[in-house]
């Protein structure tokens, strides 16, 4: 990927700002998401809540299913590849969709290396729990970051933790004298040049969405007020009692995140949200956010 | 410590608004600031007072169309348009303004053009190039097309500003400007200056942008909040208009 292509890929992510990206598992759900005002859909066979329930190895979805969804909607389509599985990424790129998510929700294929994303033309979004993780992915060629949260739980606590961590570390960096940046970069495993860039910008140099546990309009507005550029909603929509209504409500609350009256209106009479999971009740080896580094 | 919607301190009198529902809002604001015209992001009904012009930014047209409709912003735009507010749509914004969309119902329908959404394909088909737009600038302008629509045809009162191989990339009527590319993602201020003049404002003529602009320039208006942020406080790093060299 040359510099110009990378710039275009970052700029596509800028078009998604203020929007909601929804997980969908079939054409019907994709159409519901598009109609509700999603800015993109993530095509996958099982939403994270089901992956969590089923266990086993979670892989890239059937390309035929991704292709069908691509055909059915006009908004951008994303699909997930396993961490480090560059051949799954090659297959998804050959499918000519719009974005690849190198995702911890799938079972990692490589515990040491993430995909060298600079070798691709298609843009990548990657998960991160903190500034160092985000900047390592950007150094590898990611054009967009999402905080990981804990997918498939309907519990926003990890998403909040990761966003607050990211913001705190950015503020620290922005406020420190430049001679301290080398040490900060070393401790946090950050490429030095990118650390300087973040210091100058006061934020990540690419768009940063929140993900992992967002289930209600209030959750979405919370993440937006914490400073993310948009939100991913995975299991939260199609595991709820009224997916179409909830999808529309989350889109409204994300656009007017700073207007409590409109978020209130969006929160009325939505029916049952997805059942949530207490993070402490999940066996440690089943936590997804710790995958990748 | 929440993130406030930023409103510039000097946004009184006639200004240009950027519709702030979804999409690349801050990129447009950044360009307007460099032109030294009053500007603000708009999303509430009261924000539409005193707008000489409104920019509908790039984003996802299906999302923007839905938000316009459910919050009644479409009606306000149409009313203000008939009271003299000028309009400019970039990419998704052009789709929203078109009178005719291939295979679907139009949205605001305020300029007589026919548009085909996603005229090129997936993100892999996004591209940049350069072209001359004599009405807008004397030198060639850099153009960025991201999952761009194509303008297929224009009506009688609409002038073509830029024709590409098999489609029209920019057009205007007396009150509406449309571009299927994104001037806000390039170092060029020409289209923003052109629109500001169309709105009856006097933008700076000097081109200060090429030396200080890069892809992340918009981020100085959209920083992660510090502890001191409150309503109406500009984010750190932002300046009032005209201070940048």
mmCIF file of N, CA and C in Angstrom, chain B residues 66-126:
data_model
loop_
_atom_site.group_PDB
_atom_site.id
_atom_site.type_symbol
_atom_site.label_atom_id
_atom_site.label_comp_id
_atom_site.label_asym_id
_atom_site.label_seq_id
_atom_site.Cartn_x
_atom_site.Cartn_y
_atom_site.Cartn_z
ATOM 1 N N UNK B 66 -31.794 9.560 6.757
ATOM 2 C CA UNK B 66 -32.673 9.100 7.831
ATOM 3 C C UNK B 66 -32.691 10.114 8.987
ATOM 4 N N UNK B 67 -31.504 10.604 9.367
ATOM 5 C CA UNK B 67 -31.426 11.559 10.479
ATOM 6 C C UNK B 67 -32.121 12.877 10.114
ATOM 7 N N UNK B 68 -31.931 13.328 8.876
ATOM 8 C CA UNK B 68 -32.598 14.551 8.418
ATOM 9 C C UNK B 68 -34.106 14.431 8.577
ATOM 10 N N UNK B 69 -34.613 13.268 8.203
ATOM 11 C CA UNK B 69 -36.057 13.079 8.194
ATOM 12 C C UNK B 69 -36.597 12.966 9.620
ATOM 13 N N UNK B 70 -35.973 12.111 10.442
ATOM 14 C CA UNK B 70 -36.602 11.891 11.755
ATOM 15 C C UNK B 70 -36.482 13.091 12.674
ATOM 16 N N UNK B 71 -35.475 13.922 12.473
ATOM 17 C CA UNK B 71 -35.367 15.092 13.346
ATOM 18 C C UNK B 71 -35.919 16.357 12.684
ATOM 19 N N UNK B 72 -36.554 16.186 11.512
ATOM 20 C CA UNK B 72 -37.188 17.332 10.852
ATOM 21 C C UNK B 72 -36.209 18.365 10.323
ATOM 22 N N UNK B 73 -34.929 18.002 10.233
ATOM 23 C CA UNK B 73 -33.924 18.948 9.737
ATOM 24 C C UNK B 73 -34.132 19.206 8.239
ATOM 25 N N UNK B 74 -34.678 18.202 7.539
ATOM 26 C CA UNK B 74 -34.924 18.384 6.097
ATOM 27 C C UNK B 74 -35.851 19.573 5.848
ATOM 28 N N UNK B 75 -36.904 19.679 6.665
ATOM 29 C CA UNK B 75 -37.870 20.780 6.480
ATOM 30 C C UNK B 75 -37.221 22.134 6.749
ATOM 31 N N UNK B 76 -36.349 22.166 7.783
ATOM 32 C CA UNK B 76 -35.672 23.439 8.104
ATOM 33 C C UNK B 76 -34.762 23.844 6.954
ATOM 34 N N UNK B 77 -34.020 22.873 6.412
ATOM 35 C CA UNK B 77 -33.104 23.186 5.310
ATOM 36 C C UNK B 77 -33.887 23.729 4.119
ATOM 37 N N UNK B 78 -34.996 23.082 3.804
ATOM 38 C CA UNK B 78 -35.780 23.517 2.647
ATOM 39 C C UNK B 78 -36.354 24.922 2.886
ATOM 40 N N UNK B 79 -36.839 25.152 4.114
ATOM 41 C CA UNK B 79 -37.389 26.489 4.430
ATOM 42 C C UNK B 79 -36.289 27.553 4.327
ATOM 43 N N UNK B 80 -35.136 27.281 4.942
ATOM 44 C CA UNK B 80 -34.042 28.264 4.922
ATOM 45 C C UNK B 80 -33.523 28.475 3.499
ATOM 46 N N UNK B 81 -33.522 27.415 2.718
ATOM 47 C CA UNK B 81 -33.099 27.522 1.322
ATOM 48 C C UNK B 81 -34.007 28.500 0.572
ATOM 49 N N UNK B 82 -35.296 28.387 0.797
ATOM 50 C CA UNK B 82 -36.217 29.295 0.112
ATOM 51 C C UNK B 82 -36.137 30.719 0.657
ATOM 52 N N UNK B 83 -35.540 30.857 1.862
ATOM 53 C CA UNK B 83 -35.314 32.209 2.398
ATOM 54 C C UNK B 83 -33.950 32.761 1.970
ATOM 55 N N UNK B 84 -33.198 32.004 1.166
ATOM 56 C CA UNK B 84 -31.960 32.541 0.606
ATOM 57 C C UNK B 84 -30.672 31.850 1.036
ATOM 58 N N UNK B 85 -30.748 30.833 1.908
ATOM 59 C CA UNK B 85 -29.530 30.136 2.327
ATOM 60 C C UNK B 85 -28.986 29.309 1.152
ATOM 61 N N UNK B 86 -27.678 29.484 0.876
ATOM 62 C CA UNK B 86 -27.055 28.704 -0.196
ATOM 63 C C UNK B 86 -26.673 27.325 0.329
ATOM 64 N N UNK B 87 -26.511 26.385 -0.586
ATOM 65 C CA UNK B 87 -26.195 25.009 -0.175
ATOM 66 C C UNK B 87 -25.039 24.455 -0.989
ATOM 67 N N UNK B 88 -24.229 23.638 -0.328
ATOM 68 C CA UNK B 88 -23.174 22.902 -1.020
ATOM 69 C C UNK B 88 -23.149 21.481 -0.473
ATOM 70 N N UNK B 89 -23.263 20.513 -1.349
ATOM 71 C CA UNK B 89 -23.178 19.118 -0.935
ATOM 72 C C UNK B 89 -21.926 18.478 -1.497
ATOM 73 N N UNK B 90 -21.117 17.856 -0.620
ATOM 74 C CA UNK B 90 -19.967 17.081 -1.101
ATOM 75 C C UNK B 90 -20.299 15.602 -0.955
ATOM 76 N N UNK B 91 -20.129 14.860 -2.017
ATOM 77 C CA UNK B 91 -20.297 13.398 -2.012
ATOM 78 C C UNK B 91 -21.692 13.012 -1.500
ATOM 79 N N UNK B 92 -21.810 12.502 -0.283
ATOM 80 C CA UNK B 92 -23.127 12.156 0.264
ATOM 81 C C UNK B 92 -24.048 13.377 0.251
ATOM 82 N N UNK B 93 -23.482 14.559 0.517
ATOM 83 C CA UNK B 93 -24.274 15.786 0.509
ATOM 84 C C UNK B 93 -24.883 16.055 -0.860
ATOM 85 N N UNK B 94 -24.126 15.736 -1.919
ATOM 86 C CA UNK B 94 -24.637 15.914 -3.283
ATOM 87 C C UNK B 94 -25.804 14.958 -3.543
ATOM 88 N N UNK B 95 -25.693 13.746 -2.991
ATOM 89 C CA UNK B 95 -26.785 12.771 -3.142
ATOM 90 C C UNK B 95 -28.050 13.314 -2.481
ATOM 91 N N UNK B 96 -27.895 13.887 -1.291
ATOM 92 C CA UNK B 96 -29.054 14.400 -0.559
ATOM 93 C C UNK B 96 -29.727 15.558 -1.299
ATOM 94 N N UNK B 97 -28.925 16.362 -2.023
ATOM 95 C CA UNK B 97 -29.471 17.560 -2.673
ATOM 96 C C UNK B 97 -30.086 17.279 -4.047
ATOM 97 N N UNK B 98 -29.773 16.119 -4.628
ATOM 98 C CA UNK B 98 -30.189 15.838 -6.009
ATOM 99 C C UNK B 98 -31.704 15.697 -6.136
ATOM 100 N N UNK B 99 -32.210 16.167 -7.279
ATOM 101 C CA UNK B 99 -33.641 16.048 -7.545
ATOM 102 C C UNK B 99 -34.002 14.624 -7.976
ATOM 103 N N UNK B 100 -32.988 13.904 -8.487
ATOM 104 C CA UNK B 100 -33.297 12.567 -8.989
ATOM 105 C C UNK B 100 -32.158 11.598 -8.668
ATOM 106 N N UNK B 101 -32.498 10.444 -8.101
ATOM 107 C CA UNK B 101 -31.507 9.409 -7.794
ATOM 108 C C UNK B 101 -31.845 8.164 -8.593
ATOM 109 N N UNK B 102 -30.849 7.540 -9.190
ATOM 110 C CA UNK B 102 -31.113 6.340 -9.979
ATOM 111 C C UNK B 102 -31.654 5.231 -9.083
ATOM 112 N N UNK B 103 -32.852 4.751 -9.387
ATOM 113 C CA UNK B 103 -33.400 3.587 -8.702
ATOM 114 C C UNK B 103 -33.932 3.826 -7.305
ATOM 115 N N UNK B 104 -34.022 5.071 -6.858
ATOM 116 C CA UNK B 104 -34.595 5.311 -5.528
ATOM 117 C C UNK B 104 -35.186 6.717 -5.444
ATOM 118 N N UNK B 105 -35.933 6.941 -4.376
ATOM 119 C CA UNK B 105 -36.578 8.244 -4.210
ATOM 120 C C UNK B 105 -35.550 9.287 -3.778
ATOM 121 N N UNK B 106 -35.677 10.519 -4.289
ATOM 122 C CA UNK B 106 -34.736 11.572 -3.887
ATOM 123 C C UNK B 106 -35.025 12.053 -2.458
ATOM 124 N N UNK B 107 -34.084 12.846 -1.914
ATOM 125 C CA UNK B 107 -34.244 13.324 -0.541
ATOM 126 C C UNK B 107 -34.657 14.801 -0.515
ATOM 127 N N UNK B 108 -33.711 15.733 -0.538
ATOM 128 C CA UNK B 108 -34.092 17.142 -0.456
ATOM 129 C C UNK B 108 -34.546 17.675 -1.813
ATOM 130 N N UNK B 109 -33.956 17.169 -2.899
ATOM 131 C CA UNK B 109 -34.401 17.540 -4.241
ATOM 132 C C UNK B 109 -34.271 19.018 -4.556
ATOM 133 N N UNK B 110 -33.156 19.632 -4.236
ATOM 134 C CA UNK B 110 -33.027 21.084 -4.400
ATOM 135 C C UNK B 110 -32.153 21.498 -5.576
ATOM 136 N N UNK B 111 -31.587 20.547 -6.309
ATOM 137 C CA UNK B 111 -30.867 20.897 -7.534
ATOM 138 C C UNK B 111 -31.192 19.847 -8.594
ATOM 139 N N UNK B 112 -31.424 20.352 -9.805
ATOM 140 C CA UNK B 112 -31.921 19.495 -10.877
ATOM 141 C C UNK B 112 -30.780 18.688 -11.511
ATOM 142 N N UNK B 113 -30.365 17.631 -10.805
ATOM 143 C CA UNK B 113 -29.344 16.722 -11.343
ATOM 144 C C UNK B 113 -29.809 15.293 -11.091
ATOM 145 N N UNK B 114 -29.284 14.362 -11.888
ATOM 146 C CA UNK B 114 -29.541 12.953 -11.615
ATOM 147 C C UNK B 114 -28.243 12.308 -11.146
ATOM 148 N N UNK B 115 -28.317 11.574 -10.037
ATOM 149 C CA UNK B 115 -27.119 11.010 -9.410
ATOM 150 C C UNK B 115 -27.228 9.489 -9.297
ATOM 151 N N UNK B 116 -26.094 8.836 -9.565
ATOM 152 C CA UNK B 116 -26.011 7.388 -9.332
ATOM 153 C C UNK B 116 -25.127 7.180 -8.110
ATOM 154 N N UNK B 117 -25.682 6.563 -7.073
ATOM 155 C CA UNK B 117 -24.890 6.323 -5.857
ATOM 156 C C UNK B 117 -23.842 5.252 -6.110
ATOM 157 N N UNK B 118 -22.738 5.297 -5.369
ATOM 158 C CA UNK B 118 -21.677 4.290 -5.500
ATOM 159 C C UNK B 118 -21.320 4.024 -6.951
ATOM 160 N N UNK B 119 -21.043 5.089 -7.677
ATOM 161 C CA UNK B 119 -20.811 4.954 -9.103
ATOM 162 C C UNK B 119 -19.569 4.156 -9.461
ATOM 163 N N UNK B 120 -18.688 3.923 -8.502
ATOM 164 C CA UNK B 120 -17.402 3.298 -8.834
ATOM 165 C C UNK B 120 -17.213 1.893 -8.287
ATOM 166 N N UNK B 121 -17.798 1.579 -7.155
ATOM 167 C CA UNK B 121 -17.594 0.254 -6.573
ATOM 168 C C UNK B 121 -17.187 0.349 -5.124
ATOM 169 N N UNK B 122 -16.240 -0.478 -4.706
ATOM 170 C CA UNK B 122 -15.857 -0.535 -3.298
ATOM 171 C C UNK B 122 -14.743 0.454 -3.002
ATOM 172 N N UNK B 123 -14.260 0.439 -1.763
ATOM 173 C CA UNK B 123 -13.181 1.342 -1.365
ATOM 174 C C UNK B 123 -11.940 1.149 -2.235
ATOM 175 N N UNK B 124 -11.726 -0.066 -2.748
ATOM 176 C CA UNK B 124 -10.554 -0.314 -3.597
ATOM 177 C C UNK B 124 -10.595 0.533 -4.863
ATOM 178 N N UNK B 125 -11.784 1.038 -5.220
ATOM 179 C CA UNK B 125 -11.921 1.873 -6.415
ATOM 180 C C UNK B 125 -11.916 3.375 -6.101
ATOM 181 N N UNK B 126 -11.691 3.726 -4.845
ATOM 182 C CA UNK B 126 -11.528 5.149 -4.511
ATOM 183 C C UNK B 126 -10.214 5.635 -5.112
#
